[in-house]
Short mmCIF file of C-alpha atoms and ligand atoms in Angstrom, two decimals:
data_model
loop_
_atom_site.label_atom_id
_atom_site.label_comp_id
_atom_site.label_asym_id
_atom_site.label_seq_id
_atom_site.Cartn_x
_atom_site.Cartn_y
_atom_site.Cartn_z
CA MET G 1 -7.41 30.66 -13.93
CA LEU G 2 -5.64 26.92 -15.91
CA GLN G 3 -6.26 28.43 -18.75
CA SER G 4 -4.90 31.60 -17.47
CA ILE G 5 -1.58 29.85 -17.13
CA LEU G 6 -1.27 27.65 -20.18
CA SER G 7 -1.45 27.89 -22.91
CA PHE G 8 -1.75 25.55 -25.65
CA ASP G 9 -0.07 25.13 -29.35
CA ASN G 10 -1.19 21.35 -30.04
CA ARG G 11 0.97 20.59 -33.14
CA LEU G 12 -0.27 16.46 -33.86
CA VAL G 13 -3.95 17.71 -34.37
CA GLU G 14 -3.20 20.34 -36.88
CA LYS G 15 -0.60 17.80 -38.99
CA LEU G 16 -1.82 14.83 -38.72
CA PRO G 17 -4.83 13.30 -40.38
CA GLN G 18 -7.94 12.59 -37.81
CA ASP G 19 -10.09 10.30 -38.36
CA PRO G 20 -13.32 11.34 -39.26
CA ASP G 21 -15.52 9.01 -36.83
CA THR G 22 -15.87 11.79 -33.47
CA GLU G 23 -17.81 8.58 -31.56
CA ARG G 24 -15.77 6.55 -28.48
CA SER G 25 -17.10 3.08 -30.58
CA VAL G 26 -14.50 0.53 -30.48
CA ARG G 27 -13.12 0.64 -33.47
CA GLN G 28 -10.99 -0.19 -36.24
CA VAL G 29 -9.16 3.72 -37.73
CA SER G 30 -6.65 4.11 -40.37
CA ALA G 31 -5.85 7.32 -39.48
CA ALA G 32 -3.68 9.15 -36.52
CA TRP G 33 -5.74 10.75 -34.01
CA SER G 34 -8.94 9.94 -33.43
CA ALA G 35 -10.70 13.63 -31.21
CA VAL G 36 -11.70 11.96 -27.48
CA ALA G 37 -13.49 13.47 -24.60
CA PRO G 38 -12.04 11.99 -21.26
CA GLU G 39 -14.93 10.31 -18.70
CA PRO G 40 -16.32 12.37 -16.03
CA VAL G 41 -15.63 11.06 -12.85
CA SER G 42 -17.59 11.15 -9.96
CA ALA G 43 -15.39 12.53 -7.68
CA PRO G 44 -11.95 14.05 -8.23
CA GLU G 45 -9.70 14.53 -5.62
CA LEU G 46 -5.54 15.30 -5.56
CA ILE G 47 -3.69 13.47 -3.22
CA ALA G 48 -0.43 14.95 -4.50
CA THR G 49 1.63 16.63 -7.90
CA SER G 50 5.08 16.97 -8.56
CA PRO G 51 6.13 20.33 -7.51
CA ASP G 52 9.05 20.26 -10.22
CA MET G 53 6.69 19.79 -13.19
CA MET G 54 4.67 22.02 -11.77
CA ARG G 55 7.54 24.75 -12.17
CA VAL G 56 8.40 24.11 -15.31
CA LEU G 57 4.66 24.40 -16.55
CA GLY G 58 4.84 27.45 -14.49
CA ILE G 59 1.60 26.41 -12.51
CA PRO G 60 2.03 27.39 -8.54
CA PRO G 61 2.37 25.05 -5.67
CA GLU G 62 -0.57 26.93 -4.55
CA VAL G 63 -3.29 26.81 -8.21
CA ALA G 64 -3.45 22.71 -6.95
CA THR G 65 -5.34 23.29 -4.10
CA ARG G 66 -8.08 24.20 -5.63
CA PRO G 67 -11.53 22.22 -6.88
CA GLU G 68 -10.46 23.53 -10.96
CA PHE G 69 -7.10 21.47 -10.04
CA ALA G 70 -8.18 18.58 -10.10
CA ASP G 71 -10.99 18.98 -11.92
CA VAL G 72 -8.96 19.34 -14.99
CA PHE G 73 -6.67 16.91 -14.52
CA SER G 74 -9.08 14.67 -13.83
CA GLY G 75 -10.46 14.59 -17.39
CA ASN G 76 -13.82 16.25 -16.07
CA THR G 77 -13.88 20.19 -17.24
CA VAL G 78 -11.97 20.77 -20.93
CA LEU G 79 -10.28 23.47 -20.94
CA PRO G 80 -10.57 25.84 -24.26
CA GLY G 81 -8.22 25.69 -26.14
CA MET G 82 -6.95 21.98 -24.81
CA GLN G 83 -8.08 19.67 -27.78
CA PRO G 84 -8.15 16.18 -26.59
CA HIS G 85 -6.91 12.83 -28.33
CA ALA G 86 -6.16 9.76 -28.15
CA THR G 87 -3.97 8.19 -30.73
CA ASN G 88 -3.31 5.03 -32.97
CA TYR G 89 -0.03 2.67 -33.15
CA GLY G 90 0.33 -0.77 -33.44
CA GLY G 91 2.97 -3.06 -31.79
CA HIS G 92 4.43 -6.38 -30.66
CA GLN G 93 3.87 -8.28 -27.71
CA PHE G 94 6.43 -10.53 -26.05
CA GLY G 95 6.97 -10.30 -29.70
CA HIS G 96 4.89 -11.60 -31.84
CA TRP G 97 2.29 -8.92 -34.10
CA ALA G 98 -0.87 -7.11 -32.06
CA GLY G 99 -1.72 -5.25 -34.75
CA GLN G 100 -4.00 -1.84 -33.84
CA LEU G 101 -3.77 -0.29 -30.27
CA GLY G 102 -3.04 2.63 -29.56
CA ASP G 103 -4.36 4.72 -26.32
CA GLY G 104 -6.38 2.52 -25.25
CA ARG G 105 -7.06 4.20 -21.59
CA ALA G 106 -4.48 7.49 -22.04
CA ILE G 107 -5.91 10.92 -22.89
CA THR G 108 -4.03 13.23 -25.35
CA LEU G 109 -5.71 16.73 -22.96
CA ALA G 110 -3.37 19.13 -25.38
CA GLU G 111 1.04 20.41 -25.70
CA VAL G 112 1.48 23.10 -23.97
CA ILE G 113 4.31 25.25 -23.99
CA ALA G 114 5.67 25.82 -20.84
CA SER G 115 7.60 29.89 -19.72
CA SER G 116 11.15 28.11 -20.55
CA GLY G 117 9.29 27.97 -24.51
CA GLN G 118 9.75 24.31 -24.23
CA HIS G 119 6.15 22.04 -25.28
CA TRP G 120 5.20 18.78 -23.44
CA GLU G 121 2.50 16.05 -24.20
CA LEU G 122 -0.45 16.14 -21.44
CA GLN G 123 -2.05 13.21 -21.36
CA LEU G 124 -4.24 11.93 -18.82
CA LYS G 125 -3.66 7.57 -18.12
CA GLY G 126 -6.80 5.46 -16.46
CA ALA G 127 -9.46 8.86 -18.33
CA GLY G 128 -12.05 6.43 -19.99
CA ARG G 129 -12.24 4.31 -23.10
CA THR G 130 -11.03 5.71 -26.08
CA PRO G 131 -11.49 3.57 -30.84
CA TYR G 132 -8.23 1.66 -28.51
CA SER G 133 -9.42 0.40 -25.48
CA ARG G 134 -11.11 -3.01 -27.04
CA HIS G 135 -12.67 -5.12 -24.14
CA ALA G 136 -11.72 -2.45 -21.41
CA ASP G 137 -12.17 -0.08 -19.43
CA GLY G 138 -10.05 3.36 -20.20
CA ARG G 139 -9.53 2.99 -16.18
CA ALA G 140 -6.86 2.40 -14.41
CA VAL G 141 -6.65 1.48 -10.57
CA LEU G 142 -5.33 3.71 -7.77
CA ARG G 143 -2.27 1.34 -7.62
CA SER G 144 -1.23 1.33 -11.18
CA SER G 145 -1.19 5.43 -11.13
CA ALA G 146 0.52 6.12 -8.33
CA ARG G 147 3.37 3.21 -9.19
CA GLU G 148 3.76 5.30 -12.48
CA PHE G 149 3.32 9.15 -11.05
CA LEU G 150 6.56 7.90 -8.48
CA CYS G 151 7.99 5.88 -10.26
CA SER G 152 8.59 8.61 -13.61
CA GLU G 153 9.50 11.29 -11.12
CA ALA G 154 11.94 9.24 -9.65
CA MET G 155 14.21 8.49 -12.69
CA HIS G 156 13.57 11.94 -13.62
CA PHE G 157 15.74 12.82 -10.75
CA LEU G 158 17.89 9.44 -10.86
CA GLY G 159 19.28 11.57 -14.11
CA VAL G 160 17.19 8.73 -16.39
CA PRO G 161 15.81 9.83 -19.79
CA THR G 162 11.79 9.59 -18.56
CA THR G 163 8.40 11.00 -19.05
CA ARG G 164 7.08 13.04 -16.53
CA ALA G 165 4.00 13.35 -14.22
CA LEU G 166 2.63 16.20 -13.45
CA SER G 167 -0.43 14.77 -10.66
CA LEU G 168 -2.28 11.85 -8.66
CA ILE G 169 -5.99 12.04 -8.73
CA ALA G 170 -8.40 10.09 -7.74
CA THR G 171 -11.10 9.68 -8.87
CA GLY G 172 -13.49 9.00 -6.49
CA ASP G 173 -15.51 5.83 -8.59
CA ALA G 174 -14.01 1.93 -8.12
CA VAL G 175 -11.91 -0.38 -11.18
CA VAL G 176 -12.59 -3.60 -10.25
CA ARG G 177 -9.33 -5.13 -12.03
CA ASP G 178 -7.95 -9.13 -12.14
CA MET G 179 -5.58 -8.58 -10.55
CA PHE G 180 -3.95 -12.16 -10.16
CA TYR G 181 -5.57 -13.14 -13.32
CA ASP G 182 -7.71 -16.00 -11.50
CA GLY G 183 -11.18 -15.67 -11.54
CA HIS G 184 -10.74 -13.28 -8.06
CA PRO G 185 -12.24 -10.01 -10.01
CA LYS G 186 -12.14 -6.93 -7.17
CA ALA G 187 -13.21 -3.38 -7.26
CA GLU G 188 -10.04 -0.80 -6.02
CA PRO G 189 -9.87 2.84 -6.08
CA GLY G 190 -9.26 4.14 -8.85
CA ALA G 191 -7.13 6.84 -9.93
CA ILE G 192 -5.38 9.14 -12.95
CA VAL G 193 -2.34 10.40 -13.25
CA CYS G 194 -1.64 13.14 -15.08
CA ARG G 195 2.13 12.47 -16.91
CA ALA G 196 3.97 14.73 -19.20
CA SER G 197 6.45 13.63 -22.40
CA PRO G 198 7.90 16.84 -25.43
CA SER G 199 6.32 13.54 -26.58
CA PHE G 200 4.40 10.17 -26.91
CA ILE G 201 5.38 8.82 -30.17
CA ARG G 202 6.23 5.56 -29.85
CA PHE G 203 8.37 3.22 -32.09
CA GLY G 204 4.24 1.87 -33.24
CA HIS G 205 2.54 4.78 -34.76
CA PHE G 206 5.02 4.57 -37.22
CA GLN G 207 4.33 0.28 -37.32
CA LEU G 208 0.71 0.60 -37.43
CA PRO G 209 0.93 2.49 -40.81
CA ASN G 210 3.92 0.11 -42.61
CA ALA G 211 1.94 -3.49 -41.33
CA ARG G 212 -0.82 -1.60 -43.22
CA GLY G 213 1.38 -0.38 -45.73
CA ASP G 214 -0.50 3.18 -45.93
CA THR G 215 3.31 4.40 -46.93
CA ALA G 216 1.68 6.97 -46.88
CA LEU G 217 0.55 8.04 -43.87
CA LEU G 218 3.95 6.75 -42.90
CA HIS G 219 5.14 9.46 -44.57
CA GLU G 220 2.92 11.65 -42.38
CA TRP G 221 4.75 10.12 -39.59
CA VAL G 222 7.69 11.01 -39.78
CA THR G 223 7.96 13.88 -41.35
CA PHE G 224 6.25 15.95 -38.12
CA CYS G 225 7.74 13.72 -35.17
CA ILE G 226 11.35 15.42 -37.39
CA ALA G 227 9.56 18.54 -37.53
CA ARG G 228 8.09 18.44 -34.32
CA ASP G 229 10.45 16.23 -31.73
CA PHE G 230 14.03 16.51 -33.64
CA PRO G 231 13.49 20.18 -35.29
CA HIS G 232 17.58 20.49 -34.98
CA ILE G 233 17.93 18.14 -38.40
CA SER G 234 18.32 19.90 -41.35
CA SER G 235 18.64 18.15 -44.16
CA SER G 236 15.22 16.82 -45.92
CA GLY G 237 14.07 13.49 -47.77
CA GLU G 238 16.21 10.25 -46.52
CA ALA G 239 18.54 11.70 -44.90
CA ALA G 240 16.94 13.87 -42.92
CA TYR G 241 15.42 10.07 -41.86
CA ALA G 242 18.32 8.07 -41.14
CA GLN G 243 19.36 10.95 -38.94
CA TRP G 244 16.67 11.04 -36.80
CA PHE G 245 16.94 6.88 -37.11
CA GLU G 246 20.54 7.08 -35.75
CA GLU G 247 19.62 9.62 -33.08
CA ILE G 248 16.20 7.47 -31.80
CA CYS G 249 19.03 5.20 -31.52
CA VAL G 250 21.31 6.45 -29.70
CA ARG G 251 18.76 8.08 -27.31
CA THR G 252 17.20 4.44 -26.83
CA ALA G 253 20.79 3.33 -26.43
CA ARG G 254 21.17 5.98 -23.21
CA MET G 255 17.77 4.95 -22.29
CA VAL G 256 19.11 1.08 -21.83
CA ALA G 257 22.24 1.52 -19.90
CA GLU G 258 20.80 4.10 -17.19
CA TRP G 259 18.02 1.02 -16.89
CA MET G 260 21.26 -0.86 -16.65
CA ARG G 261 23.01 1.58 -14.80
CA VAL G 262 20.21 2.31 -11.65
CA GLY G 263 19.48 -1.88 -11.79
CA PHE G 264 15.63 -0.57 -13.95
CA VAL G 265 13.49 -3.90 -14.98
CA HIS G 266 11.23 -2.03 -17.48
CA GLY G 267 9.37 -5.16 -16.68
CA VAL G 268 7.27 -4.59 -20.81
CA MET G 269 9.50 -3.44 -23.26
CA ASN G 270 7.03 -3.97 -26.00
CA THR G 271 7.97 -1.14 -28.85
CA ASP G 272 4.08 -0.20 -27.98
CA ASN G 273 5.94 0.83 -24.76
CA MET G 274 8.76 2.73 -26.65
CA SER G 275 9.72 6.47 -27.37
CA VAL G 276 11.34 8.00 -29.87
CA LEU G 277 12.77 10.23 -28.07
CA GLY G 278 14.92 7.54 -25.38
CA LEU G 279 12.15 8.01 -23.27
CA THR G 280 11.11 5.05 -20.59
CA ILE G 281 7.42 4.85 -20.69
CA ASP G 282 4.97 3.32 -19.61
CA TYR G 283 5.50 2.46 -15.66
CA GLY G 284 3.31 -1.24 -15.20
CA PRO G 285 5.06 -4.30 -13.46
CA TYR G 286 8.60 -2.58 -13.66
CA GLY G 287 10.89 -3.20 -11.03
CA PHE G 288 14.22 -2.65 -9.35
CA VAL G 289 16.51 -5.26 -9.30
CA ASP G 290 17.10 -5.63 -5.36
CA ALA G 291 18.98 -8.85 -5.25
CA PHE G 292 21.61 -8.65 -8.40
CA ASP G 293 20.33 -11.39 -10.75
CA PRO G 294 20.82 -10.72 -14.45
CA ASP G 295 17.16 -13.35 -14.50
CA PHE G 296 15.35 -11.42 -12.45
CA THR G 297 12.25 -10.10 -14.14
CA PRO G 298 8.99 -8.36 -12.24
CA ASN G 299 6.07 -9.21 -14.73
CA THR G 300 4.84 -12.02 -13.95
CA THR G 301 3.42 -12.31 -17.17
CA ASP G 302 6.42 -12.39 -18.73
CA ALA G 303 7.27 -14.88 -15.10
CA GLN G 304 7.56 -18.04 -18.43
CA GLY G 305 9.62 -17.37 -20.79
CA ARG G 306 11.71 -13.93 -19.11
CA ARG G 307 11.96 -11.96 -21.74
CA TYR G 308 11.95 -8.87 -20.96
CA ARG G 309 14.16 -9.37 -17.40
CA PHE G 310 16.81 -7.23 -16.77
CA GLY G 311 19.61 -8.61 -17.93
CA TRP G 312 18.67 -8.70 -21.48
CA GLN G 313 17.17 -5.59 -22.13
CA PRO G 314 19.84 -4.33 -23.41
CA ARG G 315 18.71 -7.48 -26.24
CA ILE G 316 15.19 -5.96 -26.96
CA ALA G 317 15.71 -2.44 -27.24
CA TYR G 318 17.78 -3.46 -30.81
CA TRP G 319 15.39 -5.89 -31.24
CA ASN G 320 12.85 -3.40 -31.11
CA LEU G 321 14.74 -1.64 -32.94
CA GLN G 322 15.36 -3.44 -35.75
CA GLN G 323 11.48 -3.83 -35.43
CA LEU G 324 11.44 0.02 -36.55
CA ALA G 325 13.41 0.26 -38.52
CA LEU G 326 11.19 -2.43 -40.56
CA ALA G 327 8.82 0.00 -40.54
CA LEU G 328 10.91 3.03 -41.87
CA SER G 329 12.45 0.34 -45.00
CA PRO G 330 9.50 1.77 -47.35
CA LEU G 331 11.46 5.08 -47.29
CA PHE G 332 14.48 4.23 -48.03
CA LYS G 333 15.88 3.27 -51.93
CA ASP G 334 18.40 0.65 -49.53
CA ALA G 335 18.59 -1.23 -45.36
CA SER G 336 22.35 0.99 -45.66
CA PRO G 337 21.08 3.77 -43.41
CA LEU G 338 18.60 1.95 -40.83
CA GLN G 339 20.99 -0.76 -40.95
CA ALA G 340 24.32 2.30 -39.93
CA GLY G 341 21.20 3.10 -37.35
CA LEU G 342 21.28 0.34 -34.95
CA GLU G 343 25.34 0.12 -35.76
CA ALA G 344 25.40 3.23 -33.79
CA TYR G 345 22.54 1.38 -31.16
CA ALA G 346 25.88 -0.91 -30.64
CA LEU G 347 28.59 1.72 -30.83
CA THR G 348 26.65 3.71 -28.15
CA TYR G 349 25.48 0.93 -25.68
CA GLY G 350 29.18 -0.81 -25.65
CA GLN G 351 30.42 2.98 -24.90
CA LEU G 352 27.76 3.75 -21.89
CA ASP G 353 28.48 -0.12 -20.83
CA ARG G 354 32.09 1.23 -20.38
CA GLN G 355 31.89 4.46 -18.73
CA ASN G 356 29.51 3.27 -16.90
CA ALA G 357 31.04 0.57 -15.06
CA ALA G 358 34.03 3.21 -15.11
CA ARG G 359 31.50 5.42 -12.63
CA LYS G 360 29.81 3.17 -10.75
CA LEU G 361 33.35 1.31 -9.71
CA GLY G 362 35.26 4.97 -8.99
CA LEU G 363 37.53 4.86 -11.68
CA SER G 364 39.49 7.25 -14.05
CA ASN G 365 38.76 5.13 -17.42
CA CYS G 366 37.33 1.25 -18.18
CA THR G 367 40.23 -1.39 -19.14
CA ASP G 368 38.58 -4.57 -20.29
CA GLU G 369 40.77 -6.08 -16.90
CA ASP G 370 37.44 -3.29 -16.26
CA MET G 371 35.34 -4.15 -17.60
CA GLN G 372 35.62 -8.14 -15.40
CA LEU G 373 36.09 -6.75 -12.72
CA LEU G 374 32.50 -6.36 -12.85
CA ARG G 375 31.52 -8.58 -14.09
CA ASP G 376 33.42 -10.95 -11.24
CA LEU G 377 31.25 -8.21 -8.06
CA GLN G 378 28.34 -9.08 -10.35
CA ALA G 379 28.83 -13.15 -10.51
CA TRP G 380 29.82 -13.19 -6.66
CA MET G 381 26.30 -10.66 -6.19
CA HIS G 382 24.52 -12.88 -8.14
CA ALA G 383 26.02 -16.29 -6.64
CA GLY G 384 25.63 -14.60 -3.20
CA GLU G 385 22.37 -12.78 -3.21
CA VAL G 386 23.32 -9.77 -2.89
CA ASP G 387 20.99 -6.53 -3.11
CA MET G 388 22.56 -4.11 -5.82
CA THR G 389 21.83 -0.86 -4.53
CA LEU G 390 23.25 -1.86 -1.41
CA CYS G 391 26.63 -4.33 -2.72
CA PHE G 392 27.52 -0.81 -5.03
CA ASN G 393 27.34 1.38 -1.18
CA ALA G 394 29.52 -0.31 0.22
CA LEU G 395 32.44 0.37 -1.79
CA ASN G 396 31.91 3.47 -1.32
CA VAL G 397 33.75 4.53 1.91
CA GLU G 398 35.90 6.71 3.00
CA THR G 399 39.21 5.35 2.98
CA ILE G 400 40.80 2.62 1.32
CA GLU G 401 41.30 0.49 4.40
CA ASP G 402 37.78 1.30 5.22
CA LEU G 403 37.14 -1.58 2.45
CA ARG G 404 36.28 -5.07 4.50
CA ALA G 405 33.74 -8.24 3.48
CA GLU G 406 31.53 -6.96 7.04
CA SER G 407 30.68 -3.47 5.09
CA PHE G 408 29.30 -6.04 3.22
CA ASP G 409 27.15 -8.16 5.06
CA ASP G 410 23.80 -6.28 5.19
CA ALA G 411 23.92 -5.94 0.90
CA CYS G 412 23.45 -9.40 1.66
CA TYR G 413 19.53 -11.66 2.62
CA ASP G 414 20.78 -15.25 2.43
CA SER G 415 23.88 -15.76 5.80
CA GLU G 416 24.07 -18.91 4.15
CA LYS G 417 25.34 -17.94 0.88
CA GLN G 418 26.63 -15.06 1.77
CA SER G 419 29.57 -17.71 3.75
CA ALA G 420 29.71 -19.72 0.59
CA GLN G 421 30.86 -16.56 -1.51
CA ALA G 422 32.67 -15.19 1.46
CA GLU G 423 36.26 -16.52 -0.33
CA THR G 424 35.48 -15.42 -3.02
CA LEU G 425 35.15 -11.37 -2.13
CA THR G 426 38.03 -11.24 -0.02
CA GLN G 427 39.43 -12.31 -2.97
CA TRP G 428 37.73 -10.17 -5.35
CA LEU G 429 38.19 -7.17 -2.19
CA ASP G 430 41.98 -7.06 -2.31
CA ARG G 431 42.04 -6.95 -7.11
CA TYR G 432 40.33 -3.84 -6.83
CA LYS G 433 42.47 -2.44 -4.06
CA ALA G 434 45.09 -2.88 -6.39
CA ARG G 435 43.81 -1.74 -8.94
CA ALA G 436 42.02 1.79 -7.81
CA ARG G 437 45.90 2.01 -5.91
CA ALA G 438 47.29 1.87 -9.19
CA ASP G 439 44.55 4.51 -10.33
CA VAL G 440 45.18 7.47 -11.29
CA TRP G 441 42.62 8.90 -9.58
CA SER G 442 42.44 10.52 -6.11
CA TRP G 443 40.41 8.22 -3.82
CA SER G 444 38.15 11.75 -2.64
CA GLU G 445 37.51 12.33 -6.99
CA ARG G 446 36.59 8.08 -6.54
CA MET G 447 34.30 8.79 -3.97
CA GLN G 448 32.53 11.55 -5.28
CA THR G 449 31.97 9.75 -8.95
CA MET G 450 30.87 7.09 -7.99
CA ARG G 451 28.66 8.57 -5.36
CA LEU G 452 27.14 10.79 -8.25
CA ALA G 453 26.72 6.93 -10.59
CA ASN G 454 25.56 5.10 -7.25
CA PRO G 455 21.31 5.66 -6.16
CA ALA G 456 21.42 5.30 -2.24
CA PHE G 457 17.57 5.26 -3.01
CA ILE G 458 15.92 3.46 -5.60
CA LEU G 459 12.21 3.40 -5.14
CA ARG G 460 11.61 0.15 -4.67
CA ASN G 461 8.49 -1.98 -4.87
CA TRP G 462 8.03 -3.28 -1.13
CA ILE G 463 8.34 0.41 0.01
CA VAL G 464 6.29 1.65 -2.84
CA GLN G 465 3.96 -1.26 -1.90
CA ARG G 466 3.28 0.63 1.78
CA ALA G 467 3.02 3.97 -0.10
CA ILE G 468 -0.27 2.11 -1.62
CA GLU G 469 -1.85 0.10 1.00
CA GLN G 470 -1.64 3.21 3.13
CA ALA G 471 -3.50 5.04 -0.01
CA GLU G 472 -5.38 3.08 -0.27
CA THR G 473 -7.32 4.03 3.28
CA GLY G 474 -6.73 6.62 2.07
CA ASP G 475 -3.73 8.06 3.27
CA TYR G 476 -1.33 9.97 1.05
CA GLN G 477 1.62 10.41 3.86
CA GLY G 478 2.97 7.76 2.69
CA ILE G 479 2.85 8.72 -1.21
CA HIS G 480 3.82 12.18 -0.14
CA ASP G 481 7.17 11.10 2.44
CA LEU G 482 8.34 9.17 -0.64
CA LEU G 483 7.66 12.56 -3.53
CA ASP G 484 9.98 13.71 -1.57
CA VAL G 485 12.88 11.29 -1.33
CA LEU G 486 12.96 10.95 -4.55
CA GLN G 487 14.20 13.99 -5.48
CA ARG G 488 17.52 13.44 -3.79
CA PRO G 489 17.97 9.39 -4.36
CA TYR G 490 21.85 10.65 -4.36
CA ASP G 491 22.38 11.68 -0.98
CA THR G 492 22.94 9.49 0.80
CA HIS G 493 21.35 10.29 4.16
CA LEU G 494 17.93 10.48 3.70
CA GLY G 495 14.82 7.63 5.15
CA TYR G 496 15.22 4.33 3.03
CA THR G 497 18.47 4.78 1.59
CA GLY G 498 21.47 2.59 3.77
CA ARG G 499 19.83 -0.31 4.98
CA ALA G 500 16.41 0.94 5.27
CA GLY G 501 16.53 0.34 1.65
CA ARG G 502 16.63 -3.50 2.20
CA ARG G 503 13.98 -5.57 0.88
CA PRO G 504 12.77 -6.64 3.93
CA ASP G 505 11.80 -10.50 4.31
CA TRP G 506 7.99 -10.99 4.14
CA ALA G 507 8.27 -8.22 0.78
CA ARG G 508 10.16 -11.75 -1.22
CA ASN G 509 7.21 -13.01 -2.82
CA ALA G 510 4.37 -10.90 -2.24
CA PRO G 511 2.80 -9.13 -4.27
CA GLY G 512 3.29 -6.11 -5.11
CA CYS G 513 6.66 -6.87 -4.14
CA SER G 514 8.37 -8.50 -6.15
CA MET G 515 6.30 -10.11 -8.35
CA LEU G 516 3.33 -7.56 -10.10
CA SER G 517 1.22 -8.50 -12.94
CA CYS G 518 -0.13 -6.53 -15.78
CA SER G 519 -3.45 -6.64 -14.96
CA SER G 520 -3.55 -1.72 -13.52
P1 AMP V 1 -0.16 -1.82 -21.01
O1 AMP V 1 0.36 -3.24 -21.92
O2 AMP V 1 -0.08 -1.29 -20.65
O3 AMP V 1 0.88 -1.54 -22.57
O4 AMP V 1 -1.50 -1.85 -22.68
C1 AMP V 1 -1.39 -2.41 -23.39
C2 AMP V 1 -2.27 -1.37 -24.30
O5 AMP V 1 -3.81 -2.72 -23.81
C3 AMP V 1 -2.48 0.00 -25.26
O6 AMP V 1 -3.11 -0.13 -26.18
C4 AMP V 1 -3.50 0.18 -24.56
O7 AMP V 1 -3.80 2.06 -24.09
C5 AMP V 1 -4.00 -0.38 -23.88
N1 AMP V 1 -5.07 -0.87 -21.82
C6 AMP V 1 -4.30 -1.53 -20.91
N2 AMP V 1 -5.33 -1.20 -20.39
C7 AMP V 1 -6.50 -0.77 -20.26
C8 AMP V 1 -7.21 -0.65 -20.11
N3 AMP V 1 -7.29 -0.89 -18.94
N4 AMP V 1 -9.21 0.06 -21.05
C9 AMP V 1 -8.36 0.05 -22.50
N5 AMP V 1 -7.03 -0.25 -22.78
C10 AMP V 1 -6.30 -0.70 -21.98
MG1 MG V 2 1.44 0.39 -23.44
#
């Protein structure tokens, strides 16, 4: 059945050099990719599909209920025309060059052509060992797979550029993980996400050949990526490379500006986790900020240096782009086009940051004074331990008279800090009201803009954690409920919004809620 629905066009494996070795054994690979089939699992059981991705790929919903669907998207059945493979990349992890990394537990099944004509790479995460698995098992646990599945879709509906997810399948096999890295490994249920993206090419795909001095392969990757993923670039040679790099920079700026708008913290912005299409990729120990805090990082592995803290994401993205620029430098006579790309990042990010400030505050434009107004609100949120999402929801009221300090009560996590900051809020509200009155926009224009800039529903860690704990008992209702809500994040009258979405006290320091390890 799936065979007759999906049509394949495996361009990456056709165009880029293949590793001649077809064993699964761990090794250094000098080619672009290795042929490797998924390792079978015991008892694949479909947990959920994304209705939207099913529609995009033209798969009727009833097809998912057939055993064939779980067989194919767990990797147990490889359809004729699929060419399962793992790609080879390197990367900087936490600022240090890590050498070859590669798809250690991700196996791309095929590139499919959707009815719209758009191509999607379908990739299984947790499908077993590949030549890039190093000492690990190639598997993924249910908790991390559910987190990736749900957040990919949540981010899409929030309007944030992201890779997508088609399905979440329990494997029936146990996976052993030492969640806290404290010498207490535990068997957990395993699962596989089928993720989908027009391209899974990462900065690290270019960094590795450059680090090895393999300019020929670097060249092949660049030429391929431009032809497949940036087909509108019609120039050639250095002009094409320059335009391409600048587009990567601009797309990355857009992605990060959107992260900052909704309060998303990626948690592991290593260069191997950066997509050339500027899509959020590799959902691991991510988190949405509850109480506004630029220093917040959800990743316990990053707790020391906090390299990937919320407020540093724009500069880390820039650092990552610099690494990509260095990797591409052999293709350029001099560095000026690369410098221009990096400048485009800074310029685009600055513009979007300003636009988002205006949208979040419901202002028709954004002056330097307005930027300061936003900074002062953020400073109040930080000092008063105030929930970022609920704060902006509280700011969007029916009439200017409704704008009162009490409206923010539900957004405050600590009553003492709230009292200590009460005067600051009152003064800020007076400034804000004066500014809103002076604006050319009507109150209803303002409300409409704010509603679309400030989500009512974000996929908070504690909310996902509850659904995961339920799923670990074999009950997937919580996952289905979230899948439903996350498709309408700007609707204010749904479950888990408003006060119902606020992080409860038990979740403040609970594992999986406020902090996550990389163990997945
Ligand atoms: P990440 O931190 O998830 O982006 O992964 C960094 C590198 O480790 C990538 O090359 C992954 O493919 C690899 N990796 C992570 N977890 C596993 C696993 N369980 N088995 C094999 N490789 C893994
Ligand atoms: Mg990764």
